[in-house]
Short mmCIF file of C-alpha atoms and ligand atoms in Angstrom, two decimals:
data_model
loop_
_atom_site.label_atom_id
_atom_site.label_comp_id
_atom_site.label_asym_id
_atom_site.label_seq_id
_atom_site.Cartn_x
_atom_site.Cartn_y
_atom_site.Cartn_z
CA MET A 1 -28.39 -10.74 -32.64
CA ALA A 2 -25.30 -11.35 -34.93
CA LYS A 3 -22.15 -11.01 -33.00
CA SER A 4 -20.64 -8.31 -35.31
CA SER A 5 -23.44 -6.38 -35.29
CA ALA A 6 -23.42 -6.17 -31.31
CA ASP A 7 -19.60 -5.35 -31.43
CA ASN A 8 -20.45 -2.57 -33.97
CA ARG A 9 -22.98 -1.06 -31.52
CA ASN A 10 -20.87 -1.68 -28.13
CA LEU A 11 -18.19 0.19 -30.14
CA ARG A 12 -20.40 2.91 -31.21
CA GLN A 13 -21.45 3.19 -27.78
CA ALA A 14 -17.95 3.44 -26.54
CA ARG A 15 -17.28 5.99 -29.07
CA LYS A 16 -20.20 8.10 -28.22
CA ALA A 17 -19.44 7.87 -24.29
CA LYS A 18 -15.80 9.00 -24.90
CA LYS A 19 -16.68 11.62 -27.04
CA ASP A 20 -18.57 13.09 -24.09
CA GLU A 21 -15.20 13.26 -22.20
CA PHE A 22 -13.98 16.63 -22.67
CA TYR A 23 -12.62 18.46 -19.51
CA THR A 24 -12.86 22.30 -19.71
CA GLN A 25 -9.84 24.44 -18.90
CA LEU A 26 -10.05 26.26 -15.94
CA ALA A 27 -8.80 29.54 -17.88
CA ASP A 28 -12.26 29.45 -20.16
CA ILE A 29 -14.21 29.02 -17.00
CA GLU A 30 -12.75 31.98 -15.35
CA LYS A 31 -13.10 34.21 -18.54
CA GLU A 32 -17.03 33.49 -18.83
CA LEU A 33 -17.61 33.59 -14.90
CA LYS A 34 -16.11 36.95 -14.08
CA HIS A 35 -18.83 38.37 -15.80
CA TYR A 36 -21.53 37.04 -13.60
CA LYS A 37 -20.04 37.36 -10.01
CA ASP A 38 -22.92 39.52 -8.29
CA GLN A 39 -25.54 36.59 -9.48
CA PHE A 40 -23.70 33.93 -7.51
CA ARG A 41 -23.70 35.80 -4.24
CA GLY A 42 -26.07 33.85 -1.58
CA LYS A 43 -26.77 31.05 -4.17
CA ILE A 44 -26.42 27.23 -4.41
CA VAL A 45 -24.46 26.19 -7.18
CA TYR A 46 -24.88 22.55 -8.40
CA CYS A 47 -22.24 20.73 -10.99
CA ASN A 48 -24.31 17.75 -11.75
CA CYS A 49 -21.71 16.21 -14.52
CA ASP A 50 -18.44 16.88 -12.42
CA ASP A 51 -16.01 14.45 -10.89
CA PRO A 52 -14.16 16.73 -8.71
CA TYR A 53 -10.96 14.46 -9.48
CA GLU A 54 -11.49 15.74 -13.02
CA SER A 55 -13.63 18.77 -12.99
CA ASN A 56 -12.26 22.35 -13.14
CA PHE A 57 -16.03 23.61 -12.23
CA PHE A 58 -15.36 22.02 -9.02
CA LYS A 59 -11.73 23.59 -8.67
CA TYR A 60 -13.28 26.92 -9.56
CA PHE A 61 -16.41 27.08 -7.44
CA ALA A 62 -14.28 25.68 -4.11
CA SER A 63 -11.49 27.78 -4.69
CA ASN A 64 -13.90 30.90 -5.08
CA PHE A 65 -16.40 29.62 -2.69
CA ASN A 66 -15.86 32.85 -0.35
CA ALA A 67 -15.19 35.31 -3.10
CA LEU A 68 -18.23 34.65 -5.04
CA GLY A 69 -20.02 34.59 -1.42
CA LEU A 70 -21.71 31.19 -2.48
CA LYS A 71 -24.13 29.56 -0.11
CA LYS A 72 -23.53 26.08 -0.90
CA LEU A 73 -21.76 24.02 -3.65
CA ILE A 74 -22.87 20.63 -5.02
CA THR A 75 -20.97 18.47 -7.31
CA THR A 76 -21.89 14.82 -8.24
CA SER A 77 -19.83 12.53 -10.48
CA TYR A 78 -21.19 9.95 -13.08
CA SER A 79 -19.98 6.29 -12.75
CA GLY A 80 -21.19 5.41 -16.15
CA SER A 81 -18.06 7.38 -17.56
CA PRO A 82 -15.73 5.00 -19.51
CA VAL A 83 -12.98 6.73 -17.48
CA ALA A 84 -14.43 6.82 -13.79
CA GLY A 85 -12.20 5.43 -11.32
CA LYS A 86 -8.99 5.35 -13.33
CA GLN A 87 -9.02 9.09 -13.81
CA LEU A 88 -6.44 11.33 -14.83
CA PRO A 89 -6.72 13.42 -12.42
CA LEU A 90 -6.33 16.57 -13.88
CA PHE A 91 -5.04 17.91 -10.63
CA GLU A 92 -4.17 16.67 -7.05
CA ILE A 93 -6.52 17.65 -3.99
CA GLU A 94 -4.80 15.55 -1.53
CA GLY A 95 -7.75 15.57 0.90
CA LEU A 96 -10.02 14.36 -1.77
CA LYS A 97 -8.04 11.63 -2.56
CA GLU A 98 -8.15 10.28 0.81
CA ILE A 99 -12.12 10.52 1.22
CA LYS A 100 -13.13 9.79 -2.10
CA PRO A 101 -15.16 6.76 -2.41
CA LYS A 102 -13.37 3.96 -3.97
CA ASP A 103 -12.83 3.52 -7.38
CA ALA A 104 -15.37 4.32 -10.13
CA GLU A 105 -18.29 4.64 -7.67
CA ALA A 106 -20.31 7.88 -8.17
CA HIS A 107 -20.08 10.69 -5.44
CA ARG A 108 -21.34 13.74 -4.36
CA ILE A 109 -19.41 16.68 -2.64
CA GLU A 110 -21.07 19.47 -0.50
CA ILE A 111 -19.59 22.64 0.56
CA ASN A 112 -21.22 24.81 2.82
CA GLU A 113 -18.25 26.63 4.01
CA VAL A 114 -14.62 27.08 3.14
CA PRO A 115 -12.68 28.55 6.57
CA ASP A 116 -9.39 29.91 6.21
CA PHE A 117 -7.56 26.82 7.61
CA ASN A 118 -4.23 28.11 6.84
CA LYS A 119 -4.96 31.49 8.23
CA ASP A 120 -3.03 33.05 5.45
CA GLY A 121 -6.07 35.54 4.55
CA ALA A 122 -6.72 33.92 1.09
CA ILE A 123 -8.89 30.88 0.48
CA ASP A 124 -7.34 28.23 -1.95
CA LEU A 125 -7.13 24.93 -3.03
CA LYS A 126 -4.86 24.10 0.04
CA ASP A 127 -8.03 24.99 2.38
CA ILE A 128 -10.26 23.00 0.34
CA GLU A 129 -7.98 19.97 0.87
CA GLN A 130 -8.24 20.89 4.97
CA LEU A 131 -11.73 21.09 4.44
CA LEU A 132 -12.18 17.86 2.72
CA LYS A 133 -9.79 16.10 5.32
CA HIS A 134 -11.45 17.47 8.67
CA THR A 135 -15.23 17.81 7.67
CA ALA A 136 -17.41 14.84 8.11
CA ASN A 137 -19.62 14.04 5.20
CA VAL A 138 -18.42 16.67 2.78
CA CYS A 139 -17.96 13.59 0.34
CA ALA A 140 -20.59 10.74 0.33
CA PRO A 141 -21.30 7.84 -2.26
CA LEU A 142 -24.56 8.44 -4.36
CA LYS A 143 -26.64 5.26 -4.01
CA GLY A 144 -27.10 5.26 -8.19
CA ASN A 145 -24.52 6.01 -10.87
CA GLY A 146 -24.83 9.79 -10.75
CA ASP A 147 -26.73 10.13 -13.87
CA PHE A 148 -28.17 13.89 -13.68
CA ARG A 149 -31.63 12.15 -14.70
CA SER A 150 -31.76 10.21 -11.66
CA GLU A 151 -34.03 10.66 -8.88
CA GLU A 152 -31.26 11.48 -6.35
CA CYS A 153 -29.58 13.94 -8.81
CA ILE A 154 -32.84 15.60 -9.28
CA GLU A 155 -33.57 16.09 -5.57
CA LEU A 156 -29.93 17.91 -5.59
CA LEU A 157 -31.15 19.86 -8.66
CA LYS A 158 -34.00 21.12 -6.77
CA GLN A 159 -32.13 22.56 -4.18
CA ALA A 160 -29.90 24.27 -6.43
CA ASP A 161 -30.27 27.87 -7.81
CA ILE A 162 -27.92 27.90 -10.67
CA VAL A 163 -26.37 24.83 -12.54
CA CYS A 164 -23.05 25.33 -14.15
CA THR A 165 -21.06 22.68 -15.79
CA ASN A 166 -19.94 21.27 -19.46
CA PRO A 167 -22.87 18.76 -19.95
CA PRO A 168 -22.28 15.43 -22.18
CA PHE A 169 -22.81 16.84 -25.47
CA SER A 170 -24.41 13.53 -26.71
CA LEU A 171 -27.31 14.25 -24.16
CA PHE A 172 -27.35 18.05 -24.38
CA ARG A 173 -31.29 18.05 -25.50
CA GLU A 174 -32.26 16.18 -22.71
CA TYR A 175 -29.99 17.87 -20.26
CA VAL A 176 -31.43 21.32 -21.21
CA ALA A 177 -34.75 19.89 -20.85
CA GLN A 178 -34.57 19.03 -17.26
CA LEU A 179 -32.95 22.42 -16.45
CA VAL A 180 -36.04 23.97 -17.85
CA GLU A 181 -38.69 21.67 -16.36
CA TYR A 182 -37.01 22.56 -12.95
CA ASP A 183 -37.01 26.34 -13.71
CA LYS A 184 -33.27 26.69 -13.03
CA LYS A 185 -30.93 29.45 -13.94
CA PHE A 186 -27.96 27.96 -15.62
CA LEU A 187 -24.68 28.54 -17.35
CA ILE A 188 -23.50 25.36 -19.57
CA ILE A 189 -21.32 24.76 -22.44
CA GLY A 190 -22.58 23.42 -25.48
CA ASN A 191 -21.84 23.73 -29.30
CA LEU A 192 -23.12 26.39 -31.72
CA ASN A 193 -25.06 23.47 -33.58
CA ALA A 194 -27.22 22.98 -30.83
CA ILE A 195 -29.24 26.18 -31.79
CA THR A 196 -30.95 24.44 -34.78
CA TYR A 197 -32.10 21.57 -32.61
CA LYS A 198 -36.21 21.64 -32.41
CA GLU A 199 -35.77 21.11 -28.48
CA ILE A 200 -33.19 24.17 -28.16
CA PHE A 201 -34.35 27.05 -31.07
CA PRO A 202 -37.63 27.52 -29.35
CA LEU A 203 -35.91 28.56 -25.96
CA ILE A 204 -33.50 31.15 -28.26
CA LYS A 205 -36.49 32.45 -29.88
CA GLU A 206 -38.28 33.25 -26.76
CA ASN A 207 -35.66 34.83 -25.10
CA LYS A 208 -35.38 32.23 -22.36
CA MET A 209 -31.49 30.98 -23.21
CA TRP A 210 -28.88 32.91 -25.11
CA LEU A 211 -25.36 32.59 -25.82
CA GLY A 212 -22.63 33.54 -23.14
CA VAL A 213 -20.09 36.28 -23.31
CA SER A 214 -16.67 35.04 -23.69
CA ILE A 215 -16.46 32.51 -26.56
CA HIS A 216 -17.84 34.04 -30.10
CA SER A 217 -15.15 32.17 -32.66
CA GLY A 218 -12.58 29.84 -33.27
CA ASP A 219 -12.06 26.92 -31.21
CA ARG A 220 -11.26 25.80 -27.64
CA GLU A 221 -8.85 23.43 -26.15
CA PHE A 222 -10.23 20.59 -24.16
CA ARG A 223 -8.24 18.11 -22.05
CA VAL A 224 -9.42 14.34 -23.18
CA PRO A 225 -8.82 11.08 -21.32
CA ASP A 226 -5.06 9.33 -21.66
CA ASP A 227 -6.61 6.70 -24.07
CA TYR A 228 -8.51 9.27 -26.04
CA PRO A 229 -8.14 8.18 -29.74
CA LEU A 230 -6.39 11.12 -31.69
CA ASN A 231 -6.44 10.65 -35.09
CA ALA A 232 -7.97 13.98 -35.95
CA ALA A 233 -6.48 17.30 -36.83
CA GLY A 234 -5.97 19.75 -33.78
CA TYR A 235 -4.90 17.75 -31.17
CA ARG A 236 -2.01 18.29 -28.77
CA VAL A 237 0.10 16.27 -26.00
CA ASP A 238 1.81 18.38 -23.27
CA LYS A 239 5.07 17.49 -21.93
CA GLU A 240 3.51 15.69 -19.38
CA GLY A 241 1.65 13.49 -21.98
CA ASN A 242 -1.63 14.72 -21.29
CA LYS A 243 -3.84 15.22 -24.25
CA TYR A 244 -5.80 17.95 -25.49
CA ILE A 245 -8.00 18.38 -28.52
CA ARG A 246 -9.44 21.62 -30.04
CA VAL A 247 -13.20 22.01 -30.98
CA LYS A 248 -15.06 24.07 -32.90
CA GLY A 249 -18.26 25.88 -32.36
CA VAL A 250 -17.88 25.51 -28.70
CA ARG A 251 -20.37 28.09 -26.64
CA TRP A 252 -21.54 29.33 -23.41
CA PHE A 253 -25.35 28.72 -22.91
CA THR A 254 -27.34 30.40 -20.39
CA ASN A 255 -30.34 32.31 -18.92
CA LEU A 256 -28.09 34.73 -16.76
CA ASP A 257 -28.36 38.11 -18.01
CA TYR A 258 -24.92 40.03 -18.70
CA LYS A 259 -24.60 43.69 -19.65
CA GLU A 260 -23.05 43.15 -22.97
CA ARG A 261 -25.85 41.50 -24.67
CA HIS A 262 -27.62 44.96 -24.45
CA GLU A 263 -25.11 46.98 -26.52
CA GLU A 264 -26.32 47.92 -29.63
CA LEU A 265 -24.79 46.12 -32.97
CA THR A 266 -23.87 49.22 -35.01
CA LEU A 267 -25.30 49.03 -38.17
CA TYR A 268 -24.00 51.10 -41.42
CA LYS A 269 -25.40 49.44 -44.35
CA LYS A 270 -28.48 50.66 -46.22
CA TYR A 271 -31.09 48.46 -48.01
CA THR A 272 -30.81 48.05 -51.75
CA PRO A 273 -32.73 45.08 -53.62
CA GLU A 274 -29.60 44.22 -55.32
CA GLU A 275 -27.45 43.95 -52.32
CA TYR A 276 -30.17 41.93 -50.40
CA PRO A 277 -31.92 39.78 -52.58
CA LYS A 278 -35.21 37.92 -51.72
CA TYR A 279 -34.66 34.19 -51.35
CA ASP A 280 -36.61 31.96 -54.07
CA ASN A 281 -38.55 30.20 -51.47
CA TYR A 282 -38.57 32.50 -48.49
CA ASN A 283 -40.59 36.10 -48.36
CA ALA A 284 -37.49 37.27 -46.60
CA ILE A 285 -34.30 38.79 -47.44
CA GLU A 286 -31.01 37.15 -47.61
CA VAL A 287 -28.09 38.97 -45.21
CA SER A 288 -25.09 36.63 -45.67
CA LYS A 289 -22.99 38.33 -42.73
CA THR A 290 -24.47 39.53 -39.86
CA SER A 291 -22.42 43.01 -39.89
CA ASP A 292 -24.30 43.74 -43.17
CA ILE A 293 -27.61 43.67 -41.50
CA PRO A 294 -29.16 47.00 -43.06
CA MET A 295 -30.05 49.71 -40.82
CA ASP A 296 -33.37 50.70 -42.80
CA TYR A 297 -35.11 47.32 -43.74
CA ASP A 298 -37.92 46.45 -41.53
CA GLY A 299 -38.84 43.23 -43.22
CA VAL A 300 -37.82 39.73 -42.21
CA MET A 301 -34.07 39.22 -43.08
CA GLY A 302 -32.31 35.44 -43.37
CA VAL A 303 -29.03 35.78 -41.19
CA PRO A 304 -26.25 33.08 -40.24
CA ILE A 305 -26.79 31.29 -36.70
CA SER A 306 -23.59 33.16 -35.82
CA PHE A 307 -25.80 36.35 -35.55
CA LEU A 308 -26.66 34.93 -32.05
CA ASP A 309 -22.75 36.02 -31.20
CA LYS A 310 -24.19 39.46 -31.60
CA HIS A 311 -27.98 39.26 -30.68
CA ASN A 312 -29.58 41.95 -28.39
CA PRO A 313 -32.89 41.42 -27.81
CA ASP A 314 -33.94 45.20 -27.28
CA GLN A 315 -32.79 45.53 -30.81
CA PHE A 316 -33.79 42.74 -33.01
CA GLU A 317 -36.60 39.96 -32.76
CA ILE A 318 -35.81 36.42 -33.77
CA VAL A 319 -38.71 35.31 -36.10
CA GLY A 320 -37.87 31.86 -36.47
CA SER A 321 -35.65 29.09 -38.46
CA ASP A 322 -35.63 27.24 -41.48
CA TYR A 323 -36.60 24.20 -39.30
CA GLU A 324 -39.71 26.03 -38.34
CA ILE A 325 -40.54 27.06 -41.86
CA LYS A 326 -40.25 23.43 -42.83
CA GLN A 327 -42.63 22.51 -40.23
CA GLY A 328 -45.07 24.70 -41.14
CA LEU A 329 -45.03 27.10 -38.20
CA LEU A 330 -44.19 30.08 -40.20
CA PRO A 331 -46.48 29.97 -43.56
CA GLU A 332 -46.31 33.73 -43.94
CA LEU A 333 -42.64 33.50 -44.62
CA VAL A 334 -43.16 30.84 -47.57
CA ASN A 335 -43.21 32.03 -51.19
CA ASN A 336 -46.09 30.32 -52.48
CA THR A 337 -45.12 30.27 -56.08
CA TRP A 338 -42.02 28.26 -55.35
CA GLU A 339 -41.98 24.70 -56.58
CA GLY A 340 -39.00 23.09 -54.93
CA LYS A 341 -38.08 22.17 -51.33
CA ILE A 342 -38.41 24.40 -48.45
CA ASP A 343 -35.81 22.42 -46.39
CA ARG A 344 -33.68 25.51 -46.41
CA GLY A 345 -33.49 29.05 -47.91
CA TYR A 346 -32.70 28.89 -52.08
CA LEU A 347 -31.14 32.10 -53.95
CA ASN A 348 -31.09 31.62 -57.74
CA GLY A 349 -31.57 27.83 -57.34
CA LYS A 350 -28.80 27.58 -55.11
CA ARG A 351 -29.39 25.93 -51.48
CA LEU A 352 -27.85 27.80 -48.54
CA TYR A 353 -26.60 27.26 -45.08
CA SER A 354 -28.82 27.40 -42.09
CA ARG A 355 -30.68 30.63 -41.34
CA LEU A 356 -32.21 32.42 -38.79
CA PHE A 357 -35.09 34.87 -39.57
CA ILE A 358 -34.99 38.12 -37.63
CA ARG A 359 -36.49 41.79 -37.71
CA ASN A 360 -35.07 45.08 -36.67
CA LYS A 361 -36.89 46.61 -33.88
CA LYS A 362 -35.00 49.83 -34.06
CA VAL A 363 -35.14 50.60 -37.69
CA LYS A 364 -33.50 53.74 -38.82
CA LYS A 365 -34.67 55.27 -42.02
C1 SAM B 1 -18.03 17.01 -21.45
S1 SAM B 1 -17.66 16.38 -20.31
C2 SAM B 1 -17.33 17.63 -19.08
C3 SAM B 1 -16.81 16.95 -17.50
C4 SAM B 1 -16.67 18.42 -16.66
N1 SAM B 1 -17.86 18.84 -16.55
C5 SAM B 1 -15.74 19.39 -17.41
O1 SAM B 1 -16.35 20.37 -17.78
O2 SAM B 1 -14.59 19.38 -17.30
C6 SAM B 1 -19.01 15.72 -19.49
C7 SAM B 1 -19.36 14.70 -18.13
O3 SAM B 1 -20.27 14.04 -18.20
C8 SAM B 1 -20.52 12.90 -17.65
N2 SAM B 1 -21.48 11.99 -18.11
C9 SAM B 1 -21.87 11.38 -19.20
N3 SAM B 1 -23.28 11.16 -19.13
C10 SAM B 1 -23.78 11.62 -18.05
C11 SAM B 1 -24.92 11.40 -17.15
N4 SAM B 1 -26.13 10.81 -17.69
N5 SAM B 1 -25.01 12.10 -16.20
C12 SAM B 1 -23.93 12.72 -15.39
N6 SAM B 1 -22.97 13.08 -16.35
C13 SAM B 1 -22.79 12.42 -17.40
C14 SAM B 1 -19.37 12.16 -18.70
O4 SAM B 1 -18.70 11.00 -17.57
C15 SAM B 1 -18.29 13.61 -18.52
O5 SAM B 1 -17.58 13.62 -17.41
#
């Protein structure tokens, strides 16, 4: 291979790897996790993309180990990370520093109980430090690089009841496929765009995965490594020189149920053919805003993918997506008189953004 194309490839790979180095803020984890507290009692939690030096997931579950009533917490780090070993750290855990395997080596931390070492009636990071210092084998090197797909990480996954992390976005499809293969409960961070992936959408449609409670709009701030190339808009450097970027479209993805997703969306509009035109190419009507879904229409409606932020599976059925129509999986939704493309919905010849197709299960005439 010519040197320049190899260089380019290396650069691309490095960029891609760097893009995976986003660290979740503790406040974002707390805001979501508080809705599932009862579901963690007696459970084994596995954070499989989480170097405890960097991960607020580790910090959250370790500090709340007793409050949540966890049975076990397992965390594994990944030595393929471009910042492995020269890490931030995001927070100082004394005990960890002393027992952490050297440099970039991937390692596993396993916590089975957190005693109140300080006898102050509360379990906090000070107790975690004591635990790490005084308990043998809490932290051990992994044989391999800590890839979530490696045999030893899969063995840990098999033990787990719930997996909770922010996985590398570049591997989101594979990451979710593995969780499904091992039939795990999960609560993970991803991007709303993932909904349109052919591997992800069927899970949403079949009600095997849905969006979490706490993030439905706007962007979220993530810490990034110190050498992260910050030329994009929406980044910040704090007083200590730590770098952050704001990311749009962030969502939690989960198969843990919560009560808010069973609350009915109040519909106040009535169907008229003028306000809700049929697509040129689909046998469905266009509803360009979720809040405008008509209460009395019993046919198929096209809605923006952000509909999923409001989706209540008792109220609506998800019929399909543009992609499925394009793949020929929903022939009944294709208007056979249309001679143009069927890659997306068209309205008066204008190509629209990606749509989901839904049906109201509780039509009110
Ligand atoms: C988006 S970051 C999130 C880190 C941490 N979970 C958090 O939320 O702060 C994804 C992490 O996964 C790691 N990673 C990348 N590829 C991986 C793989 N194949 N197996 C396990 N971890 C991986 C990255 O190095 C990175 O630290």
